[in-house]
Amino acid sequence: MSSVTAELLQTFSWALTLLAQVLVAKKARLGFAVWVLASTVMVAAAVRTGLWWNVAMHLASVVVCLWAYRKWGLDGRPMRSLFIKRAAR
């Protein structure tokens, strides 16, 4: 993998991670999916560049994401729906 491709993947993943954090803070379920997607992109980039400690770090991030999703689901406070419900006109 060229260094330019690796840098583009890292930048894309960073932007996805930022978006995921904002969505999770707003308790939007989509934030968890974006979080996992961002980590998956980083795992792919780390595998291609041979940064195995980075693979472990981002896999741990996915595990924490799934744990947080489950924890919030059991919390009793409702999360915003994955899709916006529009009132019928």
GROMACS .gro file of C-alpha atoms in nm:
model
   89
    1MET     CA    1   0.000   0.000   0.000
    2SER     CA    2   0.140   0.336  -0.090
    3SER     CA    3   0.192   0.595   0.180
    4VAL     CA    4  -0.061   0.824   0.009
    5THR     CA    5  -0.331   0.554   0.024
    6ALA     CA    6  -0.251   0.483   0.389
    7GLU     CA    7  -0.271   0.853   0.471
    8LEU     CA    8  -0.605   0.885   0.289
    9LEU     CA    9  -0.746   0.585   0.479
   10GLN     CA   10  -0.626   0.729   0.809
   11THR     CA   11  -0.776   1.071   0.731
   12PHE     CA   12  -1.106   0.914   0.623
   13SER     CA   13  -1.115   0.703   0.939
   14TRP     CA   14  -1.036   1.006   1.155
   15ALA     CA   15  -1.327   1.197   1.001
   16LEU     CA   16  -1.558   0.899   1.053
   17THR     CA   17  -1.446   0.871   1.414
   18LEU     CA   18  -1.522   1.238   1.474
   19LEU     CA   19  -1.867   1.198   1.319
   20ALA     CA   20  -1.928   0.884   1.526
   21GLN     CA   21  -1.839   1.064   1.850
   22VAL     CA   22  -2.083   1.345   1.773
   23LEU     CA   23  -2.359   1.097   1.687
   24VAL     CA   24  -2.297   0.887   1.999
   25ALA     CA   25  -2.303   1.202   2.212
   26LYS     CA   26  -2.645   1.275   2.065
   27LYS     CA   27  -2.746   0.916   2.144
   28ALA     CA   28  -2.806   0.836   1.780
   29ARG     CA   29  -2.773   0.466   1.700
   30LEU     CA   30  -2.604   0.546   1.371
   31GLY     CA   31  -2.304   0.667   1.572
   32PHE     CA   32  -2.225   0.312   1.676
   33ALA     CA   33  -2.231   0.187   1.316
   34VAL     CA   34  -2.007   0.474   1.205
   35TRP     CA   35  -1.772   0.403   1.498
   36VAL     CA   36  -1.737   0.039   1.392
   37LEU     CA   37  -1.691   0.142   1.028
   38ALA     CA   38  -1.415   0.389   1.122
   39SER     CA   39  -1.235   0.123   1.326
   40THR     CA   40  -1.271  -0.130   1.045
   41VAL     CA   41  -1.111   0.113   0.798
   42MET     CA   42  -0.824   0.165   1.041
   43VAL     CA   43  -0.780  -0.210   1.092
   44ALA     CA   44  -0.758  -0.257   0.715
   45ALA     CA   45  -0.500   0.020   0.684
   46ALA     CA   46  -0.299  -0.118   0.977
   47VAL     CA   47  -0.300  -0.470   0.834
   48ARG     CA   48  -0.180  -0.343   0.495
   49THR     CA   49   0.102  -0.144   0.655
   50GLY     CA   50   0.195  -0.415   0.909
   51LEU     CA   51   0.116  -0.214   1.223
   52TRP     CA   52  -0.012  -0.507   1.429
   53TRP     CA   53  -0.034  -0.314   1.758
   54ASN     CA   54  -0.263  -0.070   1.575
   55VAL     CA   55  -0.486  -0.359   1.465
   56ALA     CA   56  -0.524  -0.466   1.827
   57MET     CA   57  -0.600  -0.111   1.937
   58HIS     CA   58  -0.879  -0.065   1.681
   59LEU     CA   59  -1.025  -0.409   1.746
   60ALA     CA   60  -1.043  -0.310   2.113
   61SER     CA   61  -1.225   0.005   2.001
   62VAL     CA   62  -1.487  -0.210   1.825
   63VAL     CA   63  -1.533  -0.419   2.140
   64VAL     CA   64  -1.580  -0.104   2.350
   65CYS     CA   65  -1.827   0.030   2.095
   66LEU     CA   66  -2.035  -0.286   2.111
   67TRP     CA   67  -2.020  -0.284   2.491
   68ALA     CA   68  -2.132   0.081   2.501
   69TYR     CA   69  -2.419   0.010   2.262
   70ARG     CA   70  -2.537  -0.277   2.481
   71LYS     CA   71  -2.491  -0.073   2.800
   72TRP     CA   72  -2.692   0.220   2.664
   73GLY     CA   73  -2.962  -0.018   2.547
   74LEU     CA   74  -2.997  -0.156   2.900
   75ASP     CA   75  -2.980   0.190   3.058
   76GLY     CA   76  -3.351   0.256   3.032
   77ARG     CA   77  -3.302   0.588   2.856
   78PRO     CA   78  -3.412   0.560   2.497
   79MET     CA   79  -3.168   0.618   2.216
   80ARG     CA   80  -3.276   0.810   1.911
   81SER     CA   81  -3.390   0.587   1.631
   82LEU     CA   82  -3.154   0.496   1.353
   83PHE     CA   83  -3.395   0.660   1.112
   84ILE     CA   84  -3.595   0.977   1.163
   85LYS     CA   85  -3.966   0.916   1.188
   86ARG     CA   86  -4.164   1.170   0.994
   87ALA     CA   87  -4.522   1.253   1.086
   88ALA     CA   88  -4.774   1.157   0.821
   89ARG     CA   89  -4.923   1.459   0.642
   0.00000   0.00000   0.00000
